[in-house]
PDB file of N, CA and C in Angstrom:
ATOM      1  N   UNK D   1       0.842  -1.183   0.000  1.00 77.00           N
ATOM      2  CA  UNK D   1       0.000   0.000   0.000  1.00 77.00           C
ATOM      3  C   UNK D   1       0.885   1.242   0.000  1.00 77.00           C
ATOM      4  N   UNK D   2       0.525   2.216  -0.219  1.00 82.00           N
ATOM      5  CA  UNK D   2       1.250   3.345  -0.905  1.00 82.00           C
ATOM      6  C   UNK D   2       0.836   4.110   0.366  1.00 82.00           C
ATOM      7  N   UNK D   3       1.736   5.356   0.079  1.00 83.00           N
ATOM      8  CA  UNK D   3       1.365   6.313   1.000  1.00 83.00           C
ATOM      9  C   UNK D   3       0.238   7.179   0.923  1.00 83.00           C
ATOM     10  N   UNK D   4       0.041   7.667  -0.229  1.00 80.00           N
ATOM     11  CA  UNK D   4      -1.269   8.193  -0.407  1.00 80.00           C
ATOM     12  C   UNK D   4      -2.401   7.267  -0.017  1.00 80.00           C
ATOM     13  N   UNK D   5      -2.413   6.258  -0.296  1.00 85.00           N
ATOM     14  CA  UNK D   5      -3.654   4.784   0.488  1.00 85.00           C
ATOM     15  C   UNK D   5      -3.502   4.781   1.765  1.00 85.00           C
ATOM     16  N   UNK D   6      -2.634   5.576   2.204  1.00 82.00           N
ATOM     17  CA  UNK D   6      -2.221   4.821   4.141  1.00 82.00           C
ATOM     18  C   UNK D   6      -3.195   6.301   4.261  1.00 82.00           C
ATOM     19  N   UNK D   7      -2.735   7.588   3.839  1.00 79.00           N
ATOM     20  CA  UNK D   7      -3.299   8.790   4.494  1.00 79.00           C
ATOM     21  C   UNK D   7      -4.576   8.873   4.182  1.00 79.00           C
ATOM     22  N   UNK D   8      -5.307   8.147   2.929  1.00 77.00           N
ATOM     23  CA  UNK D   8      -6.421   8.072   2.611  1.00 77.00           C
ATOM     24  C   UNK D   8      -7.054   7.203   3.493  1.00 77.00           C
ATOM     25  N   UNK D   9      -6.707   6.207   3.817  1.00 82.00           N
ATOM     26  CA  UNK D   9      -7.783   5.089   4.829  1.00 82.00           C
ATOM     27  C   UNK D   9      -7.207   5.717   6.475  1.00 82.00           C
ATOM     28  N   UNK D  10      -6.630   6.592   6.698  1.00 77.00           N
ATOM     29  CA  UNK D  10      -6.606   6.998   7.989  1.00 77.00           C
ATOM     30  C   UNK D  10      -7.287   7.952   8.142  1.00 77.00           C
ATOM     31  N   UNK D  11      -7.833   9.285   7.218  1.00 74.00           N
ATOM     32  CA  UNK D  11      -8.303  10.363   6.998  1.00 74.00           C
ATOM     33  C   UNK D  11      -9.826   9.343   7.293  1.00 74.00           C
ATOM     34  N   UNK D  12     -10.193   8.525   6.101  1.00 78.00           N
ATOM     35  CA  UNK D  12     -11.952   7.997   6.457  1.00 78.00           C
ATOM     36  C   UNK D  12     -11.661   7.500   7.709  1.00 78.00           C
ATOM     37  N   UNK D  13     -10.755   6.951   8.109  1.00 81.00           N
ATOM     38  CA  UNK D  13     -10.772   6.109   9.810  1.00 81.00           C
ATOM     39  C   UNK D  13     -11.178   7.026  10.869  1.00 81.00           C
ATOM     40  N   UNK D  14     -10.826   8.269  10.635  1.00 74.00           N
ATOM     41  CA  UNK D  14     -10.868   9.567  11.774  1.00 74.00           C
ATOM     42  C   UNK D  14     -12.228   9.856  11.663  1.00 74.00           C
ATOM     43  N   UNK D  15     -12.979  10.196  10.282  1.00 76.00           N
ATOM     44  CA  UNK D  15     -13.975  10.637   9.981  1.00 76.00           C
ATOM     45  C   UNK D  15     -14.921   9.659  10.962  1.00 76.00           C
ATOM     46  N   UNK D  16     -15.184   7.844  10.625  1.00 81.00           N
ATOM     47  CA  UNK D  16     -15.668   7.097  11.407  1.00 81.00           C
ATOM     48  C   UNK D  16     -16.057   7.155  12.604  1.00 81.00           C
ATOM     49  N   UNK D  17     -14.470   7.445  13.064  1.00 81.00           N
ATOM     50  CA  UNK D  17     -14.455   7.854  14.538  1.00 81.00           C
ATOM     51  C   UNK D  17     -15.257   8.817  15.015  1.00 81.00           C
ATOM     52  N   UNK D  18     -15.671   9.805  14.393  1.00 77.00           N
ATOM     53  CA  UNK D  18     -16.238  11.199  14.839  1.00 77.00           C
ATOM     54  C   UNK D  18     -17.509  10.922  14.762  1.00 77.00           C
ATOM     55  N   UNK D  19     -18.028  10.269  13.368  1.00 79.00           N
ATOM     56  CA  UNK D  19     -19.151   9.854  13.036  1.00 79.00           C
ATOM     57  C   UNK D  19     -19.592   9.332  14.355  1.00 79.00           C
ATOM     58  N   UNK D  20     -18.932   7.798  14.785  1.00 84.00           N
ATOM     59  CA  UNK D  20     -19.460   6.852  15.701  1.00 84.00           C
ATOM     60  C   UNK D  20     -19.181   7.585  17.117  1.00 84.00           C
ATOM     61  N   UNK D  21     -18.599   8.869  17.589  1.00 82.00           N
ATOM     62  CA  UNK D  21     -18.894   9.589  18.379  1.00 82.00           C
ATOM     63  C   UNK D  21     -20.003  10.574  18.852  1.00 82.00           C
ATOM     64  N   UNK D  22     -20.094  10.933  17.818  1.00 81.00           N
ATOM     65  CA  UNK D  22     -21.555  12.137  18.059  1.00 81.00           C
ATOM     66  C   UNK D  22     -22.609  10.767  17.631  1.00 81.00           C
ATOM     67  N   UNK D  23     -22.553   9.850  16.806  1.00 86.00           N
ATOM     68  CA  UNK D  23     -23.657   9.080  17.255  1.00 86.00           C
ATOM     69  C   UNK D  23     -24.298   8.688  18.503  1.00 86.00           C
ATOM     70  N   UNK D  24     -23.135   8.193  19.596  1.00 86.00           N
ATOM     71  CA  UNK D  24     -22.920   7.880  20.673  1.00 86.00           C
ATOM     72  C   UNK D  24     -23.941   8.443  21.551  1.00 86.00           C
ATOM     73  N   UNK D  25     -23.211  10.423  21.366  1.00 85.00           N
ATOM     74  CA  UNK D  25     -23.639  11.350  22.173  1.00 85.00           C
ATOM     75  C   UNK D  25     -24.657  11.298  21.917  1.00 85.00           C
ATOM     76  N   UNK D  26     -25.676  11.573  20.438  1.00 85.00           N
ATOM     77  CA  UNK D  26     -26.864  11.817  20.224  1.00 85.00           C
ATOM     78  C   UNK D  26     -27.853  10.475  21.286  1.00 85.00           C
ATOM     79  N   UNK D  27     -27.568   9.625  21.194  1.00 87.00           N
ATOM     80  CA  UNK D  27     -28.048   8.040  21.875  1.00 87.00           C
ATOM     81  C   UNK D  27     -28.042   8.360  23.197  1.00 87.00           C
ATOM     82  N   UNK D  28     -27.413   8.563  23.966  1.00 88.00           N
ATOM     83  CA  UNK D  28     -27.204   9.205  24.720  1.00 88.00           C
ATOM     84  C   UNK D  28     -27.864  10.367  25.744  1.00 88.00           C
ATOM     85  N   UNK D  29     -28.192  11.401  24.775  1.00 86.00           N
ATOM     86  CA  UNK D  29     -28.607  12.342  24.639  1.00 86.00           C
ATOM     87  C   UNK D  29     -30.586  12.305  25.044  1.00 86.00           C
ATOM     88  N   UNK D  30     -30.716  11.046  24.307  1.00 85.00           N
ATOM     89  CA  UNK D  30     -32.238  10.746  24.555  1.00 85.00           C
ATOM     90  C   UNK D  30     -32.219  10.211  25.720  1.00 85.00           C
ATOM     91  N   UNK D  31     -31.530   9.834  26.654  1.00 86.00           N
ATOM     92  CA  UNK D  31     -32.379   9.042  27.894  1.00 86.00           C
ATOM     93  C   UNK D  31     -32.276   9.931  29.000  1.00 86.00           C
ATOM     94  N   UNK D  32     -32.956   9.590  30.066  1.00 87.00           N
ATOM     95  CA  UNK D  32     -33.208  10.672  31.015  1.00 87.00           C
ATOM     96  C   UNK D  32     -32.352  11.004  31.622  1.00 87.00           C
ATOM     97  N   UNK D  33     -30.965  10.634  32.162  1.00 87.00           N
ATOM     98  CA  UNK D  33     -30.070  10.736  32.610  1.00 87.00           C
ATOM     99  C   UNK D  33     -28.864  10.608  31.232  1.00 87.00           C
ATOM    100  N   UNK D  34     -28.222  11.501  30.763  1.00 84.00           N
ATOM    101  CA  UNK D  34     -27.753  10.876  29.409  1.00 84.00           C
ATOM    102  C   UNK D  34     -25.885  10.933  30.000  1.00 84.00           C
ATOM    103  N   UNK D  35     -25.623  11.551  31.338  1.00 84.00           N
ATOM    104  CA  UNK D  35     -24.605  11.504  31.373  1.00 84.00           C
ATOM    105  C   UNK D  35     -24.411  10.171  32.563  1.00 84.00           C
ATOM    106  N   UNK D  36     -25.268   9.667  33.022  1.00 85.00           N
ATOM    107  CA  UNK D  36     -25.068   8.233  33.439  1.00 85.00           C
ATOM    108  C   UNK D  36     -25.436   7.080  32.537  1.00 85.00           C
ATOM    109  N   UNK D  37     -25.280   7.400  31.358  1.00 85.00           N
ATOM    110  CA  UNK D  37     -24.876   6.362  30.379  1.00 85.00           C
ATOM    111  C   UNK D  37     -23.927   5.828  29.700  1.00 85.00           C
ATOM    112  N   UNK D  38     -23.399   4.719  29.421  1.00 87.00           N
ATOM    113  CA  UNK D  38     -22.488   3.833  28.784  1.00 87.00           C
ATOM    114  C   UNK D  38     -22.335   4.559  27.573  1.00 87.00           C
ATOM    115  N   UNK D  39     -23.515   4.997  26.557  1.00 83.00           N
ATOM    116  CA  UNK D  39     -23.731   5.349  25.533  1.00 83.00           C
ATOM    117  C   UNK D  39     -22.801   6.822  25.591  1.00 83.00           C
ATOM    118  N   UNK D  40     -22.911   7.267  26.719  1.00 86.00           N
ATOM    119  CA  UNK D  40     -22.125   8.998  26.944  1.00 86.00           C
ATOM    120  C   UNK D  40     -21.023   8.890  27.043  1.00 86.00           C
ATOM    121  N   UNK D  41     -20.443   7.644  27.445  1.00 86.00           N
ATOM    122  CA  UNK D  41     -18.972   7.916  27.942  1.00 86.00           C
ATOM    123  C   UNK D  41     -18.093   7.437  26.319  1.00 86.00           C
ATOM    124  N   UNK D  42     -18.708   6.441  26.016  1.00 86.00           N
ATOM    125  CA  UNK D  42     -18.146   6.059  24.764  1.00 86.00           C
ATOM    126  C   UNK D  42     -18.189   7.436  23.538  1.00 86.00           C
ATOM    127  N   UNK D  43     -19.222   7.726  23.413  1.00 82.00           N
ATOM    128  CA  UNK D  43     -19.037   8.792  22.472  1.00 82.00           C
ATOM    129  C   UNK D  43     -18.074  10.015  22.785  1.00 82.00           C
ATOM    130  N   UNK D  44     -18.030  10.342  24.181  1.00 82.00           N
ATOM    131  CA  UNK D  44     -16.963  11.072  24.436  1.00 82.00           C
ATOM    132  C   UNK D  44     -15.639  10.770  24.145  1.00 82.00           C
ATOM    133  N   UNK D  45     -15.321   9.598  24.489  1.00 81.00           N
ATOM    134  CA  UNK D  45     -14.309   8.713  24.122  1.00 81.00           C
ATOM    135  C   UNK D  45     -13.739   8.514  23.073  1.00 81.00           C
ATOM    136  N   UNK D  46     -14.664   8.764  21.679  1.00 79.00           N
ATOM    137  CA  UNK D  46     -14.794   8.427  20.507  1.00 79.00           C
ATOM    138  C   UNK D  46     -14.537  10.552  20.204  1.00 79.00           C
ATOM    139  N   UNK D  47     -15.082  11.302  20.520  1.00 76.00           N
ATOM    140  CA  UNK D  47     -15.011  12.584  20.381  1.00 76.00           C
ATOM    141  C   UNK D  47     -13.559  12.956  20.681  1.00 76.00           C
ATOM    142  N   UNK D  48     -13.130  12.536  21.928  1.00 71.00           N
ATOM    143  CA  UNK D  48     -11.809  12.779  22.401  1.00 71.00           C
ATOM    144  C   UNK D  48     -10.993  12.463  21.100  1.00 71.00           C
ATOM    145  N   UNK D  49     -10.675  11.333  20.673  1.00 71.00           N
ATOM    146  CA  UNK D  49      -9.734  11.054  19.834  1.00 71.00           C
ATOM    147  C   UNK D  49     -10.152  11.751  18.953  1.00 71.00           C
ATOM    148  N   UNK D  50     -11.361  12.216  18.001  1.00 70.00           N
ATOM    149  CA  UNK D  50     -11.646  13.038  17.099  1.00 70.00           C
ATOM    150  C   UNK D  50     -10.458  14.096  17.136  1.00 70.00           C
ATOM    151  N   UNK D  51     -10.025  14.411  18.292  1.00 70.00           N
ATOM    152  CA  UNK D  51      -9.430  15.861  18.577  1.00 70.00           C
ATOM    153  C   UNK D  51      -8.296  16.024  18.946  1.00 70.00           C
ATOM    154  N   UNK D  52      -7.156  14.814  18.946  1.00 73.00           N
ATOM    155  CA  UNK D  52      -6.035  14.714  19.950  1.00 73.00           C
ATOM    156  C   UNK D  52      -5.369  13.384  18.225  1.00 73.00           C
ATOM    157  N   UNK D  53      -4.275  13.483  18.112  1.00 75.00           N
ATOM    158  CA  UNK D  53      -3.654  12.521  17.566  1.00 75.00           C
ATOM    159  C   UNK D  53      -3.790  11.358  18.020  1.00 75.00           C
ATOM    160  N   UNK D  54      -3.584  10.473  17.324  1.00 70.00           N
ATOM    161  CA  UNK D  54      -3.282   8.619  17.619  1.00 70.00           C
ATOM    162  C   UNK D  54      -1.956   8.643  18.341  1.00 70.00           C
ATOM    163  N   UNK D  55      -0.912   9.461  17.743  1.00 74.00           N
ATOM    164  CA  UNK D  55       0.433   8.863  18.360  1.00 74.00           C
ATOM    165  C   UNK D  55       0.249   9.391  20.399  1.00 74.00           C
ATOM    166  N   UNK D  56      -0.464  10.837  20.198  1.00 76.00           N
ATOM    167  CA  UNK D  56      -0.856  11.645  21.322  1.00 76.00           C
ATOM    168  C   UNK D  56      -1.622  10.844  22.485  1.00 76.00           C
ATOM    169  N   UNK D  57      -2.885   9.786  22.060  1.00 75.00           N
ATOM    170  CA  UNK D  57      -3.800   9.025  22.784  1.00 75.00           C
ATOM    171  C   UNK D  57      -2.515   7.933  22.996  1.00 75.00           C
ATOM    172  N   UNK D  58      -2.064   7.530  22.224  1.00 74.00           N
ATOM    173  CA  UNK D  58      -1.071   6.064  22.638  1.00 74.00           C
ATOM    174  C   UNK D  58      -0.367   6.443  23.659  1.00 74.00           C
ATOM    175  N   UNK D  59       0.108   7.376  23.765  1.00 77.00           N
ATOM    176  CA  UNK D  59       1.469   7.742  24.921  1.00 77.00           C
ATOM    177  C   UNK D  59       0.466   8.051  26.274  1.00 77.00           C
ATOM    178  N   UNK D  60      -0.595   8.721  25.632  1.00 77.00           N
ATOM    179  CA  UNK D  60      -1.330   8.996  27.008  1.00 77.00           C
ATOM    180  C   UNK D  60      -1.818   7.449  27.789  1.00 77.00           C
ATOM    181  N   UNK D  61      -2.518   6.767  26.840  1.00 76.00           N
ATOM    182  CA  UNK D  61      -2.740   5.517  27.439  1.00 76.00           C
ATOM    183  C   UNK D  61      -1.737   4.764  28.237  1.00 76.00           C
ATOM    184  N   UNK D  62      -0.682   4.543  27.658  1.00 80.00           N
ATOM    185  CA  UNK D  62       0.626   3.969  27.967  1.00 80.00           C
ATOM    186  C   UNK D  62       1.063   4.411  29.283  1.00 80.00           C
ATOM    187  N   UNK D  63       1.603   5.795  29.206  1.00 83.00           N
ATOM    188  CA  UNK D  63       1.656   6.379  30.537  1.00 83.00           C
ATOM    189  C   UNK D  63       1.115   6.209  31.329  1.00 83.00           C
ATOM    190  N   UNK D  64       0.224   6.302  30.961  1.00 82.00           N
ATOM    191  CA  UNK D  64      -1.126   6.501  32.209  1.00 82.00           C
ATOM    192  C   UNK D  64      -1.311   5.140  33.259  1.00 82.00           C
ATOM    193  N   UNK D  65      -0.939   4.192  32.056  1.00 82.00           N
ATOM    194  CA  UNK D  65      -1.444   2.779  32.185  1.00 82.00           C
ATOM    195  C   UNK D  65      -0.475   2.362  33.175  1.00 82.00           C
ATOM    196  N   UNK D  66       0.679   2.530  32.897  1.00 86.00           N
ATOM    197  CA  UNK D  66       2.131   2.319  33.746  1.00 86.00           C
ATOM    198  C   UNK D  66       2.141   3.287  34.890  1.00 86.00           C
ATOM    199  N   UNK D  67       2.114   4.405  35.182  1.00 88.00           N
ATOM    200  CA  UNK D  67       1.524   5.165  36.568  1.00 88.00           C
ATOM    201  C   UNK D  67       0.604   4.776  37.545  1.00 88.00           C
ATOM    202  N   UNK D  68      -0.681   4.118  36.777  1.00 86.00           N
ATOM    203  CA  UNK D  68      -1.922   3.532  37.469  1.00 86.00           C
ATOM    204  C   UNK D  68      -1.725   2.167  37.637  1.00 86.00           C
ATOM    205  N   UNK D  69      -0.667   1.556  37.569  1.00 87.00           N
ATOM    206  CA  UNK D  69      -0.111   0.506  37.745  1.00 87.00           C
ATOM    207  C   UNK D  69       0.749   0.277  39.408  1.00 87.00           C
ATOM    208  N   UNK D  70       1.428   1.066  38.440  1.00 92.00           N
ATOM    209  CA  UNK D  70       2.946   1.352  39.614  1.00 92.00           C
ATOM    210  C   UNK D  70       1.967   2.035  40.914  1.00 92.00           C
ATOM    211  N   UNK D  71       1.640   2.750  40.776  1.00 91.00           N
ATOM    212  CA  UNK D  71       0.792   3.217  41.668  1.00 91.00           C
ATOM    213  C   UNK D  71       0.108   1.844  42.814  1.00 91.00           C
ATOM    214  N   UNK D  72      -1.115   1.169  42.202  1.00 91.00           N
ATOM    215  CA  UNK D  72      -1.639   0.139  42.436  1.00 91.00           C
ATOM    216  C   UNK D  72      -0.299  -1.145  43.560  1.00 91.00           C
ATOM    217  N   UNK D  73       0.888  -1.099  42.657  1.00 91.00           N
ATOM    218  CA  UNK D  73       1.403  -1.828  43.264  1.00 91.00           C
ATOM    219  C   UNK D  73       1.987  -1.373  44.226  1.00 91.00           C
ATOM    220  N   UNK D  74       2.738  -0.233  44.315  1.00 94.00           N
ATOM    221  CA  UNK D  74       3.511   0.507  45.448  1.00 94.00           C
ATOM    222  C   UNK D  74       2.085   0.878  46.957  1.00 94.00           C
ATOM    223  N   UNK D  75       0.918   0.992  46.787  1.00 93.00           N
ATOM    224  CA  UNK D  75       0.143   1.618  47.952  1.00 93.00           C
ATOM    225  C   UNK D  75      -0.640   0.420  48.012  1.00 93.00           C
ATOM    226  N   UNK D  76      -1.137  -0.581  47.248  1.00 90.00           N
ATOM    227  CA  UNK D  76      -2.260  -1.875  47.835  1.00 90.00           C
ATOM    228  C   UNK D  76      -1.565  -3.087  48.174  1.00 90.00           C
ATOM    229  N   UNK D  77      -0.114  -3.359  47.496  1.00 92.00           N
ATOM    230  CA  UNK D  77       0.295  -4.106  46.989  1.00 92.00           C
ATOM    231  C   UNK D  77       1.797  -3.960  48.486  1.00 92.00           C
ATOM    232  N   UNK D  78       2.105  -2.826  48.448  1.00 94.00           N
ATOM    233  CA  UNK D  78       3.284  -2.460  48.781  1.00 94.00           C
ATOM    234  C   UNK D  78       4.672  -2.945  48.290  1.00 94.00           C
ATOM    235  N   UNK D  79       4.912  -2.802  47.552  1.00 93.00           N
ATOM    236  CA  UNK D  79       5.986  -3.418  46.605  1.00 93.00           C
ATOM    237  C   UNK D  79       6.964  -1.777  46.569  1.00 93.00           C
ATOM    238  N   UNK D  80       8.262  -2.256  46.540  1.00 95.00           N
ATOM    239  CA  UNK D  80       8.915  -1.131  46.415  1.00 95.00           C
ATOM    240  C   UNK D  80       9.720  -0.736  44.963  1.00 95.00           C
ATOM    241  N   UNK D  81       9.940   0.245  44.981  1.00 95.00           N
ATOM    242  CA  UNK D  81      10.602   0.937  43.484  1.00 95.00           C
ATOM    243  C   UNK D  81      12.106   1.439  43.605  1.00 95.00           C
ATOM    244  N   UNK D  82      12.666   0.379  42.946  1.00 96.00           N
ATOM    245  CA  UNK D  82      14.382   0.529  43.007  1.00 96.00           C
ATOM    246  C   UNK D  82      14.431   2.027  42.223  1.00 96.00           C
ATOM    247  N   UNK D  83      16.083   2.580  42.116  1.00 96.00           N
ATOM    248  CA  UNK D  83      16.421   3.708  41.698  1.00 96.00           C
ATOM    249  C   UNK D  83      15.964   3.511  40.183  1.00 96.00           C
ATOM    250  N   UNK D  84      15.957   2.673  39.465  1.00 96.00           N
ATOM    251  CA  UNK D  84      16.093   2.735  38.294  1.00 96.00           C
ATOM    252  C   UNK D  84      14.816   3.139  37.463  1.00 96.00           C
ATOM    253  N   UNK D  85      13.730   2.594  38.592  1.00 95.00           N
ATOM    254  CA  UNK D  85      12.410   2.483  38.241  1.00 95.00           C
ATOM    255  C   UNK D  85      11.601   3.784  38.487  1.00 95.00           C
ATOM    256  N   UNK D  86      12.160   4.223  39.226  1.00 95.00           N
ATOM    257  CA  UNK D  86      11.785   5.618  39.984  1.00 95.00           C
ATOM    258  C   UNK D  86      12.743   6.728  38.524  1.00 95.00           C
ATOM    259  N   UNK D  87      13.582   6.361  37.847  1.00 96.00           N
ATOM    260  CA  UNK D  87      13.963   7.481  37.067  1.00 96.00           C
ATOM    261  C   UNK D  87      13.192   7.372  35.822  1.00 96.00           C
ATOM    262  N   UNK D  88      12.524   5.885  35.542  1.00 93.00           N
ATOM    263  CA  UNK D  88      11.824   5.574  34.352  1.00 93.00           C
ATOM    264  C   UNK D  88      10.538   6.184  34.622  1.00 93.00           C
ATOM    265  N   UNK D  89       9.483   6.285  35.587  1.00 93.00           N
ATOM    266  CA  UNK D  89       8.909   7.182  35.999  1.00 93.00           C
ATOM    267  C   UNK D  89       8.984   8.332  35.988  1.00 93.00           C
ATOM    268  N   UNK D  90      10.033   9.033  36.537  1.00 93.00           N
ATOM    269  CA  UNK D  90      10.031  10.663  35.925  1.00 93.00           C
ATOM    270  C   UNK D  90      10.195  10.609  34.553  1.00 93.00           C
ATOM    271  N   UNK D  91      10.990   9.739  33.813  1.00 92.00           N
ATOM    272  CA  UNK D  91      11.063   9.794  32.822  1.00 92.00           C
ATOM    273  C   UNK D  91       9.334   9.843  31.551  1.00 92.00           C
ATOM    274  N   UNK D  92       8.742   9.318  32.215  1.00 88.00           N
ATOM    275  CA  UNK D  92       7.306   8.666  31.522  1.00 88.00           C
ATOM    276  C   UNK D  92       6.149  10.396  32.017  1.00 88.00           C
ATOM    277  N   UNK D  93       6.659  10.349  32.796  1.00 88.00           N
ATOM    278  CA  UNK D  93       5.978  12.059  33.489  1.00 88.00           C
ATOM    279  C   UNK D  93       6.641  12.929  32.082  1.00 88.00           C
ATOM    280  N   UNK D  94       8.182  13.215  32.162  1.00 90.00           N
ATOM    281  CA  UNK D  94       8.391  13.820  31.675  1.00 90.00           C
ATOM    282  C   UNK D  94       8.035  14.309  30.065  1.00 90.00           C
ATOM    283  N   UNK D  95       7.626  12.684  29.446  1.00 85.00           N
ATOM    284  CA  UNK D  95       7.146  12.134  27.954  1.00 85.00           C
ATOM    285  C   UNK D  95       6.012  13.080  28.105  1.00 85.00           C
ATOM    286  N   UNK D  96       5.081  12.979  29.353  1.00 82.00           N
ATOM    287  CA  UNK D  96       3.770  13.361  28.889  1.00 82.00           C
ATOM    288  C   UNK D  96       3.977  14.675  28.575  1.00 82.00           C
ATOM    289  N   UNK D  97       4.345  15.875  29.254  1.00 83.00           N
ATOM    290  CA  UNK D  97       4.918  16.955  30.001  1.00 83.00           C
ATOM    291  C   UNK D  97       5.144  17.282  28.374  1.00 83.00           C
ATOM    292  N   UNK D  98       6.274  16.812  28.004  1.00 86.00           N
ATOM    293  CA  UNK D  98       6.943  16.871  26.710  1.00 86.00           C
ATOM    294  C   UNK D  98       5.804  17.083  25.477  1.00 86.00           C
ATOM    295  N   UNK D  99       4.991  15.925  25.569  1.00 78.00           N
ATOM    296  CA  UNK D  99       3.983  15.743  24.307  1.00 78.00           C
ATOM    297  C   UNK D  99       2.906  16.827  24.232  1.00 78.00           C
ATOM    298  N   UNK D 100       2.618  17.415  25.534  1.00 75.00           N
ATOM    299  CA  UNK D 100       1.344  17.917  25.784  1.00 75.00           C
ATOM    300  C   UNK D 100       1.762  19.010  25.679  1.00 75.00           C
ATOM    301  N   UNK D 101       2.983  19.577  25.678  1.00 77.00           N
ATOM    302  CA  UNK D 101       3.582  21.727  25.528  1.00 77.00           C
ATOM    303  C   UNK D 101       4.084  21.162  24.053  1.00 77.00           C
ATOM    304  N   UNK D 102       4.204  20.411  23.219  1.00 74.00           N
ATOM    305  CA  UNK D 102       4.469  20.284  21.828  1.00 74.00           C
ATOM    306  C   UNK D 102       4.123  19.602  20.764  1.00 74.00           C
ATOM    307  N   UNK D 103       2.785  18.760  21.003  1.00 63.00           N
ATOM    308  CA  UNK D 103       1.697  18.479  20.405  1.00 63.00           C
ATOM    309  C   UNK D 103       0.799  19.167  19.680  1.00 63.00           C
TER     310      UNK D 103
END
């Protein structure tokens, strides 16, 4: 596949996305409570990425995922964090820090 085919099926992929977001919201939107719905959070979800890059959502997930981790294990778990792990951490702070003032 060519490059023009990669930017072309990622351009309709985004569109999808937006589409199947405000669908979401509209669904949503009809029930009596529309922000205690499944239907609300997904379309937001689906809106969010509308608006933020893929490479931007990956790092956020990632990060996030590894913080809410480490986290989990260091305070329920009590497990401790050698030097090395503790600099890969600032380091993963710092990624976000980084992406989010130059994104």
């Amino acid at each position: 596949m060519g490059t023009r085919t990669i930017a072309v099926l990622v351009t309709i992929a985004f569109s999808v996305i937006g589409v199947l977001g405000d669908y979401f919201l509209k669904v949503a939107s009809a029930r009596d409570q529309p922000l205690r719905t499944g239907w609300f959070y997904i379309g937001f979800a689906l809106y969010v990425m509308k608006h933020l890059k893929l490479a931007t959502i990956s790092v956020l997930y990632s990060v996030s995922l590894v913080l809410l981790l480490t986290a989990i294990g260091v305070v329920l778990f009590r497990e401790s964090l050698n030097y090395f792990e503790v600099i890969g951490i600032v380091f993963a702070v710092v990624s976000l820090v980084l992406l989010m003032r130059f994104a």
